[in-house]
mmCIF file of C-alpha atoms in Angstrom:
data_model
loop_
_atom_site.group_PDB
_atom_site.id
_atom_site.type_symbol
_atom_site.label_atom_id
_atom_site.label_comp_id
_atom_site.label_asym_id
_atom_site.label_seq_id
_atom_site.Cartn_x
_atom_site.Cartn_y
_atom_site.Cartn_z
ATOM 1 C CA UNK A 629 -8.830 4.224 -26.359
ATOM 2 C CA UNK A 630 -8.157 6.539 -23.581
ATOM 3 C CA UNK A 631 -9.867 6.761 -20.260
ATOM 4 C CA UNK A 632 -11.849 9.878 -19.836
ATOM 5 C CA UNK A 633 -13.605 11.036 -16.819
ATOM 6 C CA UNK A 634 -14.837 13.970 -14.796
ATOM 7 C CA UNK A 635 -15.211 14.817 -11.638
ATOM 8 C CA UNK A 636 -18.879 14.379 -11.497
ATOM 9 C CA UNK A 637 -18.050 10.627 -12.820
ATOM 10 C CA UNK A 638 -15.489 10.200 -9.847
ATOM 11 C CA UNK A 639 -17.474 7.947 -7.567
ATOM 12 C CA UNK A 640 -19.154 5.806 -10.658
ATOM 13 C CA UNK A 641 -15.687 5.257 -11.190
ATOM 14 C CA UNK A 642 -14.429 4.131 -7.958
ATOM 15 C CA UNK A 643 -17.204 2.173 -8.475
ATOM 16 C CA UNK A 644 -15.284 0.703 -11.983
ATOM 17 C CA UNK A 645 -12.368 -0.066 -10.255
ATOM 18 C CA UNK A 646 -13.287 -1.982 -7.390
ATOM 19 C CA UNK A 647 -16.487 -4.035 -8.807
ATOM 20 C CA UNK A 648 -15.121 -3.659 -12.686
ATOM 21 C CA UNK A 649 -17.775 -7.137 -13.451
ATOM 22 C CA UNK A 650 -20.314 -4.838 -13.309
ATOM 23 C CA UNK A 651 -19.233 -2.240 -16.141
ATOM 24 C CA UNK A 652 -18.833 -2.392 -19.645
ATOM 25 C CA UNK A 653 -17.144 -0.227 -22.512
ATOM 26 C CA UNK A 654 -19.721 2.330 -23.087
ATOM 27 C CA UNK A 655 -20.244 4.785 -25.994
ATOM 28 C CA UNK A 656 -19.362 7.905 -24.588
ATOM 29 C CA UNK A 657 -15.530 6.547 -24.180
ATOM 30 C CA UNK A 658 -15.206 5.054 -20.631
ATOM 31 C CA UNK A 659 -13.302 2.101 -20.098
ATOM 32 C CA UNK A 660 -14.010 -0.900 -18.144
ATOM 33 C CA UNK A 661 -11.166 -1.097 -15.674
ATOM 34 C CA UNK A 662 -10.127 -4.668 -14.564
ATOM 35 C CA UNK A 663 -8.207 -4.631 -11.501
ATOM 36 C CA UNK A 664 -6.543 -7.963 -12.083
ATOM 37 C CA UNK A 665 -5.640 -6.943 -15.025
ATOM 38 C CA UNK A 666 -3.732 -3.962 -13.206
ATOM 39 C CA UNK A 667 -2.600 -5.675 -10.428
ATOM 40 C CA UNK A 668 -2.093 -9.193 -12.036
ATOM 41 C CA UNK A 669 -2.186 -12.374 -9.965
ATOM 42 C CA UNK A 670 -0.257 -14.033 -6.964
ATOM 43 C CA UNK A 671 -1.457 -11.422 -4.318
ATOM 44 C CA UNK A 672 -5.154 -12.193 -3.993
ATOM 45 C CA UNK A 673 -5.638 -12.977 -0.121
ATOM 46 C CA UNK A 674 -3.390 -10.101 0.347
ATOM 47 C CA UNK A 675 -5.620 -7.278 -1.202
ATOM 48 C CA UNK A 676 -8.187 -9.116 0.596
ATOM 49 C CA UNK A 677 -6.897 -9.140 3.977
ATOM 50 C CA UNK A 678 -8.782 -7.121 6.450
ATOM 51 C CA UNK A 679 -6.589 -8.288 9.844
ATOM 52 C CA UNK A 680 -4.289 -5.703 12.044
ATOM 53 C CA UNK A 681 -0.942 -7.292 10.503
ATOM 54 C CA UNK A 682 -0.002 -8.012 6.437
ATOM 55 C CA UNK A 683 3.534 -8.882 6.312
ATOM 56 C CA UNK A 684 5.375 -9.871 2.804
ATOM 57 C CA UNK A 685 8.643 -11.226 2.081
ATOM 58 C CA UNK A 686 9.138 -11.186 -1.248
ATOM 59 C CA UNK A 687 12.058 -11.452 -3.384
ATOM 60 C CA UNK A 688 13.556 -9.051 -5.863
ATOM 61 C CA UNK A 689 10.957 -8.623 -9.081
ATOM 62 C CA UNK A 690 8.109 -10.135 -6.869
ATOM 63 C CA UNK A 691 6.092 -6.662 -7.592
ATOM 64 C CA UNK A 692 5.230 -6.997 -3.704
ATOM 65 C CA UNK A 693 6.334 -2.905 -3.358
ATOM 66 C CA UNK A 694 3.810 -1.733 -6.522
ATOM 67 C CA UNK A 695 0.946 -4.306 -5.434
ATOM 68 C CA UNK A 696 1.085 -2.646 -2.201
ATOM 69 C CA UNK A 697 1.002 0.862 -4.139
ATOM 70 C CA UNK A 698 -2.311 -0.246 -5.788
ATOM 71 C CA UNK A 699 -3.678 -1.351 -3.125
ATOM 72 C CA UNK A 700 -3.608 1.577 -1.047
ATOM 73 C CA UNK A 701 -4.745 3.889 -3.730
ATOM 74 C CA UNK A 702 -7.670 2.131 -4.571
ATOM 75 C CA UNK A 703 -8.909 1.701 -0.818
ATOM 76 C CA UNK A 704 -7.987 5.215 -0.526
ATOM 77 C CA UNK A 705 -10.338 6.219 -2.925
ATOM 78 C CA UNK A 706 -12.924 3.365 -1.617
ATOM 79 C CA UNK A 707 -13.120 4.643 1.951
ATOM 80 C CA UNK A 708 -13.693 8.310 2.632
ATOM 81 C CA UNK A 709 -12.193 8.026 6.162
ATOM 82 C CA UNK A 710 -8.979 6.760 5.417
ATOM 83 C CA UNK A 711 -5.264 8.172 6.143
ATOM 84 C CA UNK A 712 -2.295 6.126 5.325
ATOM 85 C CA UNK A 713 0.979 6.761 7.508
ATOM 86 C CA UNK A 714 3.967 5.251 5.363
ATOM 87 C CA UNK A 715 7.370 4.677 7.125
ATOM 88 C CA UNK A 716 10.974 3.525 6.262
ATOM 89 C CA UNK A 717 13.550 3.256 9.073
ATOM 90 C CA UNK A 718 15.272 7.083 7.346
ATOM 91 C CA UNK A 719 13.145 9.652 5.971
ATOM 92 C CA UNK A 720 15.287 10.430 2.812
ATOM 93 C CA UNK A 721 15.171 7.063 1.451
ATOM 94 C CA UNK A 722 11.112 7.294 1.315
ATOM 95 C CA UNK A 723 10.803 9.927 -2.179
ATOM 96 C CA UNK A 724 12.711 7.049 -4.515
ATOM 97 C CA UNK A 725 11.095 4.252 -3.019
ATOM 98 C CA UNK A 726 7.974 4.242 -1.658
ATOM 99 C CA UNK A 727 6.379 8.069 -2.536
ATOM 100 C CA UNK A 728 7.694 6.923 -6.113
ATOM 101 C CA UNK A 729 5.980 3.372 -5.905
ATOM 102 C CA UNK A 730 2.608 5.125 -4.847
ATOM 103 C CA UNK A 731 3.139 8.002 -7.860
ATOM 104 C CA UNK A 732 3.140 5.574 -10.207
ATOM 105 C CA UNK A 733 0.212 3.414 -9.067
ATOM 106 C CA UNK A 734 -1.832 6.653 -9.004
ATOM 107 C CA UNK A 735 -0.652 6.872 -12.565
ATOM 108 C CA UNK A 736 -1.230 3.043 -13.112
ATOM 109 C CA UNK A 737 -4.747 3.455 -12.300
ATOM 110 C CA UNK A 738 -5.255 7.031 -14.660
ATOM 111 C CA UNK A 739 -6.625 8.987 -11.332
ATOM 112 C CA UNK A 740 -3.499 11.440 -11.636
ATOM 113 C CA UNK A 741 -6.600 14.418 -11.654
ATOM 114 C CA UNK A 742 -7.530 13.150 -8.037
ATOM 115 C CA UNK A 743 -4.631 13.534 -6.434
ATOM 116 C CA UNK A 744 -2.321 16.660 -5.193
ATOM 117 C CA UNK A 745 1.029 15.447 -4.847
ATOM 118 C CA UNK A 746 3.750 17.340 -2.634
ATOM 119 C CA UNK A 747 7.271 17.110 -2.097
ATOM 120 C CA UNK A 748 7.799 19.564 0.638
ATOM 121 C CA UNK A 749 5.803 18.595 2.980
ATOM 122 C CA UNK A 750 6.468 14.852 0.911
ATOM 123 C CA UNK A 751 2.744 13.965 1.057
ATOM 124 C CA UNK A 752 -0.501 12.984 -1.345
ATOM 125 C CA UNK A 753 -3.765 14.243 -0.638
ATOM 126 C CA UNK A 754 -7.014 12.694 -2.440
ATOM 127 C CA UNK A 755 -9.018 15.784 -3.577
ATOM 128 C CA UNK A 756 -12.104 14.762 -3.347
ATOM 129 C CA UNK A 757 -12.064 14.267 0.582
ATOM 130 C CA UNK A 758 -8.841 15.158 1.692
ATOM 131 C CA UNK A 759 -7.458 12.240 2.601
ATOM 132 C CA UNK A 760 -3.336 11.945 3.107
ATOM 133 C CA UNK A 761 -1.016 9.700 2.937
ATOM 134 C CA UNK A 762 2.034 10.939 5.239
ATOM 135 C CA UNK A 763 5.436 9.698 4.950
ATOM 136 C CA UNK A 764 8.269 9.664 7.586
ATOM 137 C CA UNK A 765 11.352 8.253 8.879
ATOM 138 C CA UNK A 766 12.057 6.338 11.913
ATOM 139 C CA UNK A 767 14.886 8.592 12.606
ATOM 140 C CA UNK A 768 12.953 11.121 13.861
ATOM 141 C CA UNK A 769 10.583 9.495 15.984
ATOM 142 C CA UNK A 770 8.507 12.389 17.209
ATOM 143 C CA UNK A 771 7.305 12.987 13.871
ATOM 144 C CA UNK A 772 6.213 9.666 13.989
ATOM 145 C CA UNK A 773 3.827 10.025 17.005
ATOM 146 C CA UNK A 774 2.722 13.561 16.529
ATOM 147 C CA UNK A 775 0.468 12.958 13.465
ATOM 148 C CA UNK A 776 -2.928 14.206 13.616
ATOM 149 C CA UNK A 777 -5.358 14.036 10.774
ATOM 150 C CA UNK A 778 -7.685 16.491 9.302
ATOM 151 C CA UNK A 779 -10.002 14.582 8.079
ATOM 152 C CA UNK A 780 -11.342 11.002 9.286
ATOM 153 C CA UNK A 781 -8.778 8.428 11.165
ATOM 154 C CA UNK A 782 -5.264 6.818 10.377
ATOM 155 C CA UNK A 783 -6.017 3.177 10.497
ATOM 156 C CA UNK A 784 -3.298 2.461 7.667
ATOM 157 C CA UNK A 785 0.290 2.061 7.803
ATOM 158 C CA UNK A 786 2.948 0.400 5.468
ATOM 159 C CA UNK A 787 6.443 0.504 6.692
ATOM 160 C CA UNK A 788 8.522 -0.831 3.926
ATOM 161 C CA UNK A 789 12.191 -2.804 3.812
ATOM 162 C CA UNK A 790 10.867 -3.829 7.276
ATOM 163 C CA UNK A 791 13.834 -5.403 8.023
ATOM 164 C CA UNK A 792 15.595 -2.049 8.419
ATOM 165 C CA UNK A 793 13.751 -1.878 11.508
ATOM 166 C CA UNK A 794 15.994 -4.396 14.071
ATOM 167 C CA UNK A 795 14.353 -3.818 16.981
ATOM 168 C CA UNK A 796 10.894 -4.602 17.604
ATOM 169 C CA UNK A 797 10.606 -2.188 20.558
ATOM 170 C CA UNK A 798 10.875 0.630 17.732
ATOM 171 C CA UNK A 799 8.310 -1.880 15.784
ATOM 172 C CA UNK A 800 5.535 -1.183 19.199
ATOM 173 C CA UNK A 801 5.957 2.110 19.042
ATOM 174 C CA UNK A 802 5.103 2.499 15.222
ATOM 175 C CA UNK A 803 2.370 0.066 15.731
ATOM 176 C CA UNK A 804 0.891 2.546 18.885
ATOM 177 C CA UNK A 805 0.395 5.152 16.148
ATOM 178 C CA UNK A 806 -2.324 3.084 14.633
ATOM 179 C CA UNK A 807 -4.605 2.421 17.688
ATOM 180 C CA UNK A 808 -8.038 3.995 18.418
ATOM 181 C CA UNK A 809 -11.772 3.570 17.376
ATOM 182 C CA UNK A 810 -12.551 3.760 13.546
ATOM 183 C CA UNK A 811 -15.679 6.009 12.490
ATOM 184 C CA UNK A 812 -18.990 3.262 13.456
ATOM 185 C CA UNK A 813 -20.695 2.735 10.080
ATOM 186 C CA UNK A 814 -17.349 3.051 7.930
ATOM 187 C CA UNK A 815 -16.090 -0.340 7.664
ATOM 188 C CA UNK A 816 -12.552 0.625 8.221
ATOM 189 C CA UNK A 817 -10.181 -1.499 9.840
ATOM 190 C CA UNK A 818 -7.024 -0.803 11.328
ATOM 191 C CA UNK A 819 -3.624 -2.647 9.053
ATOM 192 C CA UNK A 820 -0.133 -2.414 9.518
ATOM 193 C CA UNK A 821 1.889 -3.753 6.711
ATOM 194 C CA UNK A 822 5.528 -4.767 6.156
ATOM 195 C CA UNK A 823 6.933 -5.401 2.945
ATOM 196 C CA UNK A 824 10.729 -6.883 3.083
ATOM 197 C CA UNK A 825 13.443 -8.950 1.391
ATOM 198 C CA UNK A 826 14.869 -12.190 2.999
ATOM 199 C CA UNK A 827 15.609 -11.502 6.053
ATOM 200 C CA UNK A 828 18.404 -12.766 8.754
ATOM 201 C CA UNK A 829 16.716 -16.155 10.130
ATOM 202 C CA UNK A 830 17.122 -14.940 13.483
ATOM 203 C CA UNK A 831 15.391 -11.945 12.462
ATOM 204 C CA UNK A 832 12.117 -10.403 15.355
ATOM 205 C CA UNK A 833 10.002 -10.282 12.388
ATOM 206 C CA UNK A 834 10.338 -14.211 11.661
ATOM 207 C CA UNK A 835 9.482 -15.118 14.871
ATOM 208 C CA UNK A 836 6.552 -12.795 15.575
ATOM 209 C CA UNK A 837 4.819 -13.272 12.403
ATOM 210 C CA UNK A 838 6.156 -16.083 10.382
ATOM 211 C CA UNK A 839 6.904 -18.761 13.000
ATOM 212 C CA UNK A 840 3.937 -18.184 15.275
ATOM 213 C CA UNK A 841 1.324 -16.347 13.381
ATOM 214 C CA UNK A 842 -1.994 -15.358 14.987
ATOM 215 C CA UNK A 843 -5.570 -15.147 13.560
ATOM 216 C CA UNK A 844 -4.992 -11.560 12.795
ATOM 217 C CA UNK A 845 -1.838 -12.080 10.720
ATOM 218 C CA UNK A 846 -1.338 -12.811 7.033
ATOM 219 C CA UNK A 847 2.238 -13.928 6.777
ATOM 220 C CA UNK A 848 3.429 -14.751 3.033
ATOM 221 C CA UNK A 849 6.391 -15.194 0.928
ATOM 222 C CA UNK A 850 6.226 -13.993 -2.925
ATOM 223 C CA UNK A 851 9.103 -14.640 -5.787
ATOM 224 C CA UNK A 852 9.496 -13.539 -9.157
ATOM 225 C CA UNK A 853 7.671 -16.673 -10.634
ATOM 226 C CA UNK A 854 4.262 -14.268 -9.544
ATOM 227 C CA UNK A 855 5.350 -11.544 -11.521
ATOM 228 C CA UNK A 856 3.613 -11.995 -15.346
ATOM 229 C CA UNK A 857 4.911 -8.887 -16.609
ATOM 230 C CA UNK A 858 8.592 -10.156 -16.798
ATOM 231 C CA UNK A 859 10.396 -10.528 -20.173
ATOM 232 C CA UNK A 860 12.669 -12.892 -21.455
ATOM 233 C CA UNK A 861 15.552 -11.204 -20.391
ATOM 234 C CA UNK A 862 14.846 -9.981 -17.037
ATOM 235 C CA UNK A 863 13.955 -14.280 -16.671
ATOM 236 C CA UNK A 864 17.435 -14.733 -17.232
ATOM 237 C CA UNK A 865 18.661 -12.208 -15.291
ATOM 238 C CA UNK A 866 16.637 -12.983 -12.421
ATOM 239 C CA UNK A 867 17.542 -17.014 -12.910
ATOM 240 C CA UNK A 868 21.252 -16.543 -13.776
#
């Protein structure tokens, strides 16, 4: 059975998404959406995590990049107010990796109708609001720092293959971008996250968030083993 819905249907099923124990198959064709079931397990306290940092190393297979995904399309949708800022340390690296990643979880989660996707300017916008999600490089660092938002605050940011980034001066001045008050009343919070391979052990990021990590960090390490959707041969690759 397919999922249908309409735009007057849009916030019941936001609503379906994020509470899904509280819906059931109904006659008139709409689907009870199970968000485990999309996102699978291993990655629990981090869609939970509401503190300033969210850093995962994960290896290859690990689905750290596409829980991410999910988990910024969903909150998208869940708080009107939100803009996303999504950064990798060069700009043309972002539309097969992470602008991809974030496609497909729109996809993932059958809200394609929702959401205007653009290439030139690379960007998504959530219809319904007008929410973004903006995408840049490090390499060009004013672009960076010169975002302003239409509508609501950017209080998100996911800079992925964190490693890329070797200095953690250039690190402080991404961070800067996500500073300011969030609208009273929203229940927004301000995030950076990193998503990354093993690093270098004498990598910044190990020592600022992995070896001493602070009340408003979330520092975790995911494998393959997490990753349920893995068949026998991609085991065996992954093992070999």
């Amino acid at each position: 059975m397919t999922l249908k819905i309409s735009s007057q249907h849009i916030f019941d099923y936001q609503k379906r998404i994020l509470f899904p124990a509280q819906y059931t198959l109904t006659s008139s064709g709409k689907v009870n959406v199970k968000l485990p079931e999309i996102v699978g397990k291993g990655y629990g306290t981090f869609w939970r995590w509401q503190g300033r940092y969210r850093v995962c190393k994960g290896s290859r297979a690990s689905k750290k990049s596409k829980t991410t995904a999910l988990w910024y399309i969903t909150n998208m949708m869940k708080y009107p107010d939100a803009n996303a800022l999504v950064i990798r340390k060069t700009f043309r690296t972002l539309k097969d990796s992470c602008f991809t990643e974030l496609r497909w979880a729109i996809h993932r989660l059958g809200v394609d109708a929702f959401w205007d996707i653009k290439e030139s300017p690379l960007e998504m916008t959530y219809k319904p609001t007008g929410q973004k999600i903006y995408f840049r490089g490090l390499d060009d660092p004013l672009k960076v720092t010169s975002i302003t938002v239409e509508t609501g605050c950017l209080c998100w940011m996911w800079i992925e293959e964190a490693y890329e980034i070797s200095s953690e001066d250039d690190f402080n001045m991404l961070d800067e971008s996500i500073r300011g008050a969030v609208p009273e009343g929203s229940g927004l919070f301000k995030q950076v996250t990193l998503t990354l391979n093993p690093w270098n052990e004498h990598h910044w990021i190990k020592k600022r968030f992995f070896d001493k990590p602070d009340e408003e960090t979330l520092a975790m390490t995911t494998n393959y083993l997490c990753n349920e959707w893995l068949d026998a041969a991609d085991l065996k690759d992954l093992m070999g």
